[in-house]
XYZ file of C-alpha atoms in Angstrom:
636
model
C 86.714 45.774 138.024
C 90.360 44.828 138.414
C 91.172 44.660 134.725
C 90.032 48.235 134.192
C 91.527 49.489 137.429
C 94.991 48.186 136.551
C 95.129 50.362 133.454
C 94.129 53.431 135.438
C 96.616 52.794 138.259
C 99.554 52.498 135.882
C 98.698 55.851 134.332
C 98.909 57.659 137.703
C 102.458 56.524 138.477
C 103.958 59.894 137.509
C 101.814 63.040 137.754
C 101.982 65.665 135.035
C 99.406 68.446 135.286
C 99.365 69.175 131.555
C 98.718 65.508 130.858
C 96.352 64.917 133.810
C 94.010 67.756 132.801
C 94.693 67.821 129.042
C 94.357 64.114 128.274
C 91.233 62.966 126.493
C 88.723 61.378 128.908
C 89.711 57.754 129.531
C 86.330 56.437 128.348
C 84.705 58.143 125.384
C 81.554 56.053 125.387
C 80.118 52.744 126.532
C 77.624 50.163 125.280
C 76.453 46.846 126.704
C 76.072 43.643 124.687
C 72.461 42.430 124.348
C 73.104 39.487 126.718
C 74.563 41.854 129.312
C 77.826 39.911 129.575
C 80.181 42.329 127.776
C 80.753 46.049 127.514
C 82.494 47.961 124.753
C 84.228 51.234 125.605
C 86.064 53.883 123.672
C 89.402 54.017 125.495
C 92.178 56.586 125.652
C 95.634 55.757 126.969
C 98.965 57.587 126.549
C 99.703 57.535 122.847
C 96.744 55.313 121.989
C 93.048 55.571 121.201
C 91.240 52.264 120.988
C 87.981 50.412 121.327
C 88.034 47.722 124.011
C 85.666 44.887 124.816
C 85.493 43.613 128.398
C 83.978 40.456 129.843
C 82.042 41.713 132.882
C 81.979 38.436 134.824
C 85.700 37.680 134.385
C 86.774 41.345 134.349
C 89.192 40.903 131.493
C 89.784 42.345 128.056
C 88.345 40.147 125.298
C 89.391 42.316 122.367
C 91.003 45.660 121.601
C 91.958 47.579 118.484
C 93.501 50.971 117.918
C 91.977 54.022 116.276
C 94.441 55.867 114.039
C 96.264 58.808 115.629
C 94.562 61.469 113.509
C 91.098 59.899 113.881
C 88.468 59.949 116.578
C 85.904 57.342 117.493
C 82.505 58.680 116.368
C 80.048 55.892 117.154
C 79.994 52.313 118.373
C 77.238 49.987 119.552
C 76.411 46.330 119.883
C 74.095 44.992 117.241
C 74.274 41.373 118.350
C 76.326 39.542 120.971
C 78.687 38.548 118.161
C 78.752 41.865 116.293
C 79.836 45.407 117.147
C 79.271 48.343 114.782
C 81.766 51.206 115.044
C 82.709 54.334 113.153
C 85.655 56.722 113.121
C 86.184 60.208 111.750
C 89.309 61.951 110.545
C 90.009 65.414 109.210
C 91.561 66.008 105.811
C 92.379 69.201 103.973
C 92.533 70.240 100.352
C 93.583 73.669 99.149
C 93.568 74.833 102.796
C 89.934 73.776 103.250
C 89.301 71.211 106.006
C 86.724 68.459 105.556
C 85.774 65.307 107.439
C 86.021 61.706 106.288
C 84.325 58.922 108.224
C 84.072 55.140 108.115
C 81.649 52.542 109.418
C 82.676 48.934 110.049
C 81.705 45.839 112.023
C 83.772 43.444 114.092
C 83.156 40.140 115.853
C 84.843 40.108 119.293
C 87.964 37.963 119.225
C 88.068 37.746 115.432
C 90.870 39.600 113.591
C 88.910 40.871 110.594
C 87.009 44.134 110.137
C 84.132 44.362 107.689
C 83.584 47.775 106.026
C 79.941 48.642 105.508
C 80.621 50.751 102.404
C 82.501 48.441 100.032
C 83.048 49.053 96.339
C 82.000 52.284 94.686
C 80.529 53.634 97.909
C 84.063 54.354 99.105
C 83.634 57.697 97.355
C 81.103 58.686 100.038
C 82.664 60.958 102.696
C 79.984 60.846 105.388
C 79.785 57.140 106.209
C 78.975 57.079 109.925
C 75.575 58.781 110.055
C 73.512 56.023 111.709
C 69.849 57.011 111.671
C 68.584 53.969 113.569
C 70.083 50.845 115.080
C 66.810 49.042 114.231
C 66.619 47.385 117.643
C 63.979 44.893 116.500
C 66.041 43.747 113.515
C 69.287 41.892 114.391
C 70.689 41.972 110.837
C 70.287 45.568 109.627
C 70.930 49.186 110.531
C 69.596 52.317 108.849
C 71.963 55.079 107.702
C 71.830 58.433 105.927
C 74.344 59.339 103.226
C 74.840 61.048 99.905
C 75.563 58.381 97.252
C 77.942 60.808 95.495
C 79.423 64.239 96.155
C 76.823 66.034 94.021
C 73.826 64.211 95.424
C 71.486 65.007 98.307
C 70.973 62.659 101.263
C 68.969 59.448 101.100
C 68.121 56.765 103.670
C 69.456 53.222 103.298
C 69.174 49.934 105.158
C 72.477 48.022 105.328
C 72.635 44.238 105.645
C 75.402 43.702 108.223
C 76.140 40.172 107.039
C 76.302 41.259 103.390
C 77.359 44.961 103.408
C 77.193 45.167 99.630
C 73.405 45.158 100.059
C 72.165 48.717 100.658
C 68.382 48.865 100.388
C 67.108 52.317 99.458
C 64.458 53.332 102.003
C 64.128 56.966 100.878
C 65.795 58.019 97.655
C 67.921 61.186 97.651
C 65.548 64.146 97.537
C 66.425 67.646 96.353
C 67.680 69.696 99.286
C 67.577 66.811 101.777
C 70.246 67.090 104.481
C 69.076 64.615 107.115
C 66.271 62.676 108.765
C 64.950 61.801 112.226
C 63.618 58.458 113.429
C 62.019 57.098 116.573
C 63.321 54.271 118.749
C 61.827 51.632 116.479
C 63.431 53.010 113.335
C 60.356 54.642 111.844
C 61.276 57.812 109.943
C 59.458 60.678 111.608
C 61.253 63.857 110.499
C 63.272 65.445 107.701
C 65.423 68.537 107.188
C 65.945 70.159 103.796
C 67.573 73.332 102.537
C 65.966 75.595 99.939
C 67.848 77.507 97.275
C 67.461 80.713 99.298
C 69.282 79.069 102.195
C 66.229 78.456 104.384
C 66.229 75.259 106.424
C 62.915 73.424 106.172
C 61.987 71.076 109.002
C 59.170 68.621 108.298
C 57.445 65.949 110.383
C 55.891 62.805 108.933
C 52.101 62.760 109.137
C 50.546 59.503 110.410
C 48.498 59.127 107.223
C 51.409 59.976 104.882
C 52.974 63.167 103.578
C 55.006 65.777 105.432
C 54.030 68.666 107.704
C 56.308 71.701 107.270
C 57.002 73.003 110.767
C 59.720 75.525 109.856
C 59.895 79.127 110.922
C 61.772 81.543 108.718
C 64.549 83.324 110.555
C 63.231 86.681 111.728
C 64.002 88.816 114.737
C 60.798 87.620 116.370
C 61.226 83.937 115.448
C 60.030 81.466 118.043
C 61.829 78.270 118.998
C 60.523 75.060 117.450
C 62.798 72.168 118.364
C 61.957 68.480 117.985
C 63.212 66.427 120.952
C 61.752 63.022 120.149
C 58.713 60.963 119.290
C 56.259 58.855 121.281
C 54.961 55.548 120.001
C 51.812 57.259 118.760
C 52.544 58.393 115.185
C 50.266 61.400 115.549
C 52.580 63.271 117.893
C 56.074 64.620 118.504
C 57.742 66.031 121.609
C 58.569 69.627 120.739
C 60.206 72.530 122.543
C 58.801 75.994 121.867
C 58.582 79.433 123.445
C 55.541 80.664 121.539
C 53.716 81.146 124.864
C 56.657 81.713 127.201
C 60.065 83.387 127.267
C 61.930 80.217 128.211
C 61.386 77.090 126.168
C 58.524 74.807 127.232
C 57.925 71.186 126.219
C 54.783 70.304 124.261
C 53.035 67.332 122.793
C 52.632 68.446 119.187
C 49.834 67.123 116.954
C 51.525 66.562 113.590
C 48.367 65.848 111.633
C 46.612 69.025 112.807
C 49.743 71.155 112.992
C 48.893 72.314 116.512
C 50.341 72.218 120.012
C 48.185 69.675 121.800
C 49.410 70.000 125.401
C 52.112 71.734 127.430
C 54.019 69.037 129.313
C 56.682 71.017 131.205
C 57.937 74.570 131.688
C 60.518 76.175 133.949
C 60.388 79.995 133.972
C 64.160 80.291 134.470
C 65.477 77.666 132.053
C 65.229 76.463 128.497
C 65.141 72.723 127.832
C 68.230 70.502 127.769
C 66.643 67.311 126.504
C 64.102 64.698 127.504
C 64.147 61.230 129.039
C 62.105 58.604 127.199
C 61.169 55.101 128.271
C 63.377 52.737 126.289
C 60.647 50.196 125.576
C 58.103 52.486 123.921
C 59.532 56.007 123.697
C 57.044 57.521 126.128
C 58.156 60.647 127.950
C 59.176 60.120 131.585
C 61.483 63.064 132.336
C 62.611 66.513 131.163
C 66.063 68.081 131.532
C 66.358 71.706 132.588
C 69.049 73.687 134.436
C 69.869 76.170 137.136
C 73.605 76.264 137.754
C 73.630 72.561 136.808
C 71.503 70.297 134.612
C 68.573 68.715 136.469
C 65.879 66.146 135.620
C 62.220 66.758 136.354
C 60.466 63.385 136.464
C 56.961 63.275 135.017
C 56.153 59.742 136.105
C 56.933 57.813 139.275
C 58.175 54.725 137.484
C 61.101 52.314 137.472
C 63.660 54.407 135.597
C 63.147 57.311 137.989
C 63.609 54.940 140.922
C 66.826 53.481 139.493
C 68.298 56.870 138.656
C 67.473 58.442 141.989
C 68.776 55.376 143.833
C 72.140 55.741 142.092
C 72.209 59.504 142.539
C 71.635 59.216 146.292
C 74.045 56.290 146.723
C 76.853 58.154 144.941
C 76.031 61.614 146.303
C 75.742 62.786 142.700
C 74.126 65.849 141.176
C 73.003 64.188 137.955
C 72.713 60.591 136.758
C 71.864 59.932 133.105
C 71.156 56.655 131.312
C 73.652 55.923 128.513
C 72.860 52.344 127.483
C 70.556 49.499 128.485
C 70.126 45.901 127.338
C 66.941 44.914 125.454
C 65.722 42.916 128.469
C 66.393 45.975 130.704
C 68.458 43.902 133.145
C 71.772 45.777 132.790
C 72.354 49.490 132.198
C 75.177 52.030 132.036
C 74.915 55.523 133.491
C 76.937 58.741 133.437
C 77.358 60.297 136.876
C 78.164 63.968 137.556
C 79.197 65.025 141.053
C 80.186 68.586 141.949
C 83.318 69.749 140.164
C 84.680 66.208 139.728
C 84.972 64.645 136.247
C 82.048 62.541 135.051
C 82.153 58.834 135.860
C 80.483 55.810 134.262
C 78.615 53.189 136.261
C 77.321 49.759 135.189
C 74.147 48.817 137.076
C 72.654 45.320 137.473
C 68.972 46.196 137.487
C 67.889 42.871 138.986
C 70.201 42.752 141.996
C 70.495 46.566 142.226
C 74.252 46.097 142.456
C 76.406 48.643 140.664
C 80.094 49.025 140.021
C 81.984 52.115 138.946
C 84.372 52.303 136.043
C 87.627 54.126 136.773
C 87.617 57.905 136.555
C 87.533 59.653 133.205
C 90.662 61.496 134.366
C 92.399 58.807 136.454
C 95.463 60.922 137.220
C 93.173 63.329 139.107
C 91.956 60.692 141.571
C 92.799 62.000 145.023
C 93.898 65.386 143.647
C 92.276 68.448 145.213
C 90.398 70.287 142.493
C 89.404 73.931 142.501
C 86.105 74.688 144.171
C 83.516 76.010 141.691
C 81.173 78.663 143.073
C 78.000 79.827 141.371
C 77.505 83.593 141.629
C 76.344 86.609 139.596
C 77.104 90.260 138.993
C 75.356 93.198 137.369
C 76.333 94.544 133.978
C 76.545 98.312 133.479
C 72.936 98.477 132.255
C 71.662 96.521 135.273
C 71.310 93.134 133.576
C 72.190 90.295 135.953
C 74.936 88.056 134.552
C 75.237 84.476 135.906
C 78.849 83.540 136.585
C 81.094 80.825 138.014
C 84.321 81.330 139.912
C 86.803 78.465 140.122
C 89.122 79.114 143.037
C 92.789 78.121 143.154
C 93.559 74.960 145.100
C 93.595 75.628 148.820
C 91.069 78.486 148.607
C 87.626 77.181 149.571
C 85.341 80.253 149.542
C 85.008 83.672 147.942
C 85.587 85.259 151.345
C 89.074 83.717 151.270
C 89.730 84.934 147.720
C 91.719 88.120 148.196
C 93.866 89.806 145.558
C 94.348 86.635 143.510
C 95.674 86.421 140.003
C 92.807 85.533 137.646
C 92.134 84.254 134.159
C 88.853 85.523 132.696
C 87.482 82.706 130.524
C 84.364 83.559 128.444
C 82.768 80.580 126.687
C 82.451 79.923 122.966
C 79.285 79.879 120.902
C 78.152 82.475 121.665
C 74.880 80.511 121.798
C 76.188 78.222 124.534
C 76.665 78.462 128.305
C 78.824 77.323 131.194
C 77.705 75.236 134.180
C 78.834 74.650 137.745
C 80.671 71.457 136.854
C 84.052 70.023 135.897
C 85.853 71.990 133.191
C 89.302 70.668 132.341
C 90.735 74.038 131.279
C 89.523 76.072 134.253
C 90.595 73.299 136.621
C 94.069 73.243 135.071
C 94.360 76.991 135.567
C 93.150 76.601 139.155
C 95.782 73.923 139.781
C 98.437 76.330 138.511
C 97.363 78.930 141.068
C 94.941 81.148 139.174
C 91.347 81.978 139.949
C 89.052 81.590 136.923
C 85.947 83.625 136.077
C 83.439 82.208 133.586
C 80.310 84.170 132.791
C 77.147 83.538 130.813
C 77.018 86.945 129.118
C 73.926 88.178 127.293
C 73.439 86.113 124.156
C 74.230 82.894 126.026
C 71.722 80.105 125.579
C 69.588 78.472 128.241
C 68.037 81.533 129.890
C 65.198 82.257 127.504
C 64.658 84.182 124.294
C 64.911 87.696 125.756
C 68.323 87.068 127.327
C 69.664 85.454 124.169
C 68.319 88.133 121.825
C 70.064 90.847 123.838
C 73.283 89.492 122.348
C 72.230 89.734 118.701
C 74.600 91.922 116.656
C 76.430 92.757 119.876
C 79.727 91.081 119.040
C 82.424 93.357 120.423
C 79.788 95.608 121.990
C 77.246 94.794 124.758
C 78.385 91.155 125.014
C 81.947 92.385 125.318
C 80.874 94.908 127.965
C 79.447 92.050 130.047
C 82.876 90.403 130.091
C 84.590 93.679 130.954
C 82.077 94.335 133.740
C 82.751 90.867 135.159
C 86.473 91.576 135.234
C 85.924 94.892 136.990
C 83.584 93.156 139.444
C 86.441 90.827 140.409
C 88.599 93.857 141.164
C 85.880 95.802 143.015
C 85.118 92.808 145.236
C 88.794 92.456 146.076
C 88.954 88.958 144.597
C 91.460 89.817 141.859
C 94.797 91.595 141.749
C 94.163 94.412 139.235
C 97.698 93.944 137.926
C 97.366 90.185 137.527
C 94.473 89.387 135.170
C 94.653 87.525 131.857
C 91.794 86.879 129.435
C 91.476 83.681 127.412
C 88.886 81.755 125.424
C 88.104 79.331 122.621
C 86.111 80.033 119.450
C 83.832 83.016 120.243
C 85.624 83.144 123.602
C 88.898 83.580 121.703
C 87.327 86.479 119.798
C 86.263 88.014 123.113
C 89.761 87.601 124.553
C 91.291 89.518 121.629
C 88.635 92.246 121.722
C 89.216 92.598 125.465
C 92.875 93.385 124.835
C 91.888 95.900 122.153
C 89.096 97.701 124.024
C 90.618 97.563 127.513
C 94.371 98.005 127.017
C 95.048 98.526 130.744
C 92.766 95.814 132.155
C 94.503 92.601 131.087
C 98.144 91.601 131.302
C 97.920 89.207 128.333
C 95.408 87.459 126.090
C 94.979 83.924 124.737
C 92.837 83.016 121.742
C 92.252 79.327 120.958
C 90.645 78.669 117.573
C 89.233 82.155 117.895
C 87.311 84.286 115.411
C 89.401 87.265 114.293
C 87.729 88.693 111.164
C 83.924 88.959 111.077
C 83.782 89.835 107.368
C 85.756 86.727 106.442
C 83.684 84.633 108.866
C 80.439 85.604 107.114
C 82.009 84.976 103.702
C 82.879 81.431 104.817
C 79.417 80.700 106.255
C 77.455 77.855 104.625
C 74.288 79.077 102.842
C 72.090 77.067 105.232
C 73.506 79.085 108.159
C 73.799 82.455 106.449
C 70.476 83.926 107.545
C 70.955 83.176 111.219
C 74.556 84.428 110.960
C 73.278 87.726 109.553
C 70.848 87.983 112.428
C 73.296 87.359 115.255
C 76.413 89.012 113.758
C 75.317 91.320 110.915
C 75.054 91.675 107.147
C 78.149 91.491 104.992
C 77.460 94.772 103.173
C 74.852 96.619 105.216
C 76.910 96.282 108.415
C 80.356 96.045 106.857
C 81.909 99.027 108.659
C 80.661 97.793 112.039
C 81.894 94.274 111.290
C 85.317 95.586 110.386
C 85.604 97.828 113.438
C 84.572 94.925 115.688
C 87.092 92.521 114.133
C 90.287 91.873 116.113
C 92.358 92.010 112.916
C 91.362 95.676 112.511
C 92.467 96.529 116.041
C 95.751 94.620 116.134
C 97.790 97.833 116.473
C 95.818 98.785 119.609
C 96.944 95.677 121.484
C 99.828 96.387 123.826
C 100.020 93.112 125.760
C 101.440 89.703 124.754
C 99.109 87.530 122.628
C 99.025 83.748 122.310
C 97.226 82.345 119.264
C 96.535 78.604 119.289
C 95.012 77.220 116.100
C 93.952 73.734 115.029
C 95.268 72.941 111.562
C 92.036 71.377 110.285
C 89.418 73.397 112.125
C 86.112 73.089 110.261
C 84.279 75.672 112.414
C 86.747 78.570 112.562
C 89.103 78.158 109.584
C 92.838 78.329 110.176
C 92.889 81.433 107.990
C 91.298 83.403 110.843
C 94.321 82.845 113.103
C 96.791 83.447 110.272
C 95.178 86.820 109.495
C 95.465 87.832 113.147
C 99.052 86.641 113.424
C 100.022 88.583 110.318
C 98.223 91.716 111.529
C 100.002 91.564 114.898
C 103.360 90.989 113.239
C 102.755 93.898 110.879
C 101.984 96.095 113.907
C 105.154 94.775 115.597
C 103.229 93.369 118.535
C 104.255 90.516 120.846
C 102.530 87.407 119.406
C 103.158 83.692 119.849
C 101.545 81.374 117.310
C 101.064 77.657 118.019
C 99.510 75.333 115.434
C 98.013 71.985 116.437
C 98.739 69.351 113.742
C 95.651 67.629 112.273
C 93.665 69.384 115.000
C 89.913 69.925 115.103
C 87.944 72.833 116.549
C 87.155 70.748 119.618
C 90.760 69.783 120.498
C 89.856 66.087 120.420
C 92.611 64.746 118.152
C 95.675 63.055 119.608
C 97.587 65.081 122.213
C 96.440 68.495 120.988
C 94.876 69.467 124.309
C 98.123 68.649 126.106
C 100.148 70.654 123.584
C 97.769 73.568 124.028
C 98.022 73.464 127.839
C 101.814 73.465 127.695
C 101.718 76.555 125.472
C 99.216 78.264 127.807
C 101.254 77.359 130.875
C 104.497 78.755 129.456
C 102.780 81.872 128.125
C 101.047 82.742 131.398
C 104.240 82.131 133.348
C 106.055 84.688 131.198
C 103.383 87.386 131.054
C 102.031 87.149 134.619
C 103.873 87.532 137.919
C 105.868 84.366 138.547
C 104.364 84.087 142.040
C 101.122 82.829 140.457
C 102.928 79.867 138.929
C 104.445 78.462 142.107
C 103.258 74.915 142.513
């Protein structure tokens, strides 16, 4: 694809590590026109975010338009060959409280005009890009969920794309309604509501009408009940649950009877990571699970399995996932993951079995040696085995070669999340700069079953923190790390862990970096939305009953115990961890006369996906580590 390749080649003319690793991925999504002749991609280029339309046969750009600097593309898809639907989101703030504003519009390729889908009074609606169903069988409408005014609850509406002033009410706003679920044909099959007490109520639509409440109140012994999708048969749903197992199994759930009808898949070492459904009818054909990487277990020996495995083998890939496919199933787009390389997108002609690769997501890294990622494990002090990943500095190809290296310990956020043996832009940047990187899935991480996750409940700053400390000491005991050359860093919960590491282990780390990190647990619980309050109490603690523990395990309370340099990086409009958290920590460190550097990312989100914020953050991290670690580690 010469037109696409030219853009990538120009970008690699002058290599900058902070830009090469910190840039947004070049393609932030892809969709194929119904006739298979065009693709639309979300595109990132230096100083520009845009949506581009390419003619596949002629390999040229047909249309392109920019997304505003402080906005991000949220959704785009072809509705007809002459009509693309797209949405963008931006962050605003009022009285220091960040909130999101989104839009939804249509555009005809080659035409200059944009058509907003919320004209008139509906401009008061903030959440305008929540597309419930593309209504694949209806070329003129889509189905969306929104609140008609700020005080209302959510309803479901069908929008006429040719006359956007026409919003047909499908389900009127219902008290407590937050959202809905639909199947591939646009039939509404699920609903989520919030009660006054803060409970979330999940319901599934019965085939003969009415709703089946499938919620579980949040208790210490609560089982998982997660809806992954719906088959064509209205009687059933595909549901993940661990009511019979420790790790999550997949079931066919009988909605009418309120019973689990059949167990379809279970892996004793992994929870579920999604399902693969046949595009034509929604039937289940594969299940995603994980070891060190995400895998697909195929349930049927059918065409989609054959296509996916053909691509995986041809490209030497670990995982190939379908992103988009035309209604006639003649052309498809796939995401390809291979080792520690960035993901790549592939367009596949399903008739000729010819495929062509789009340029790399990180084109400046083409041909660059990346750090080797090694899956390993270590034992925590109580004997619990902790899965971990070591990214080695460039030039070091095995753990046996890793001797007395400088390391950055990088615990993940969440904490109900996990790391994989795959490309991670931050750890790879640190590797390029000469550091080894340790990432661990400490107790409380998701993906390993209920028992492993529950061992992290109310263990913020305690057993979960010990797992990180034990991993650092393991690096030293194995001879991998220089005991006088270890930093700790992290984002979100990982940023909290980095600060607590400096407080609890004053002689273990040379410096600490917190990116959008939690610093005050009491304030965090105060800011929690009522719908999340009960689960927050369970995993962190109660505001009053556990107040002394929360305060003692808050980095702000231990600021005076930190005796190493601290870097605080905070996104201005973070909706997950409010900016106030970083400001409180900065002020506490200043009051204690500690060495603190504070960097604020303008208009930034929690996920560092606005403008050049990731690049700005990497520059701050690079300079900070250079100053607080031995300069030998930064020779490159």
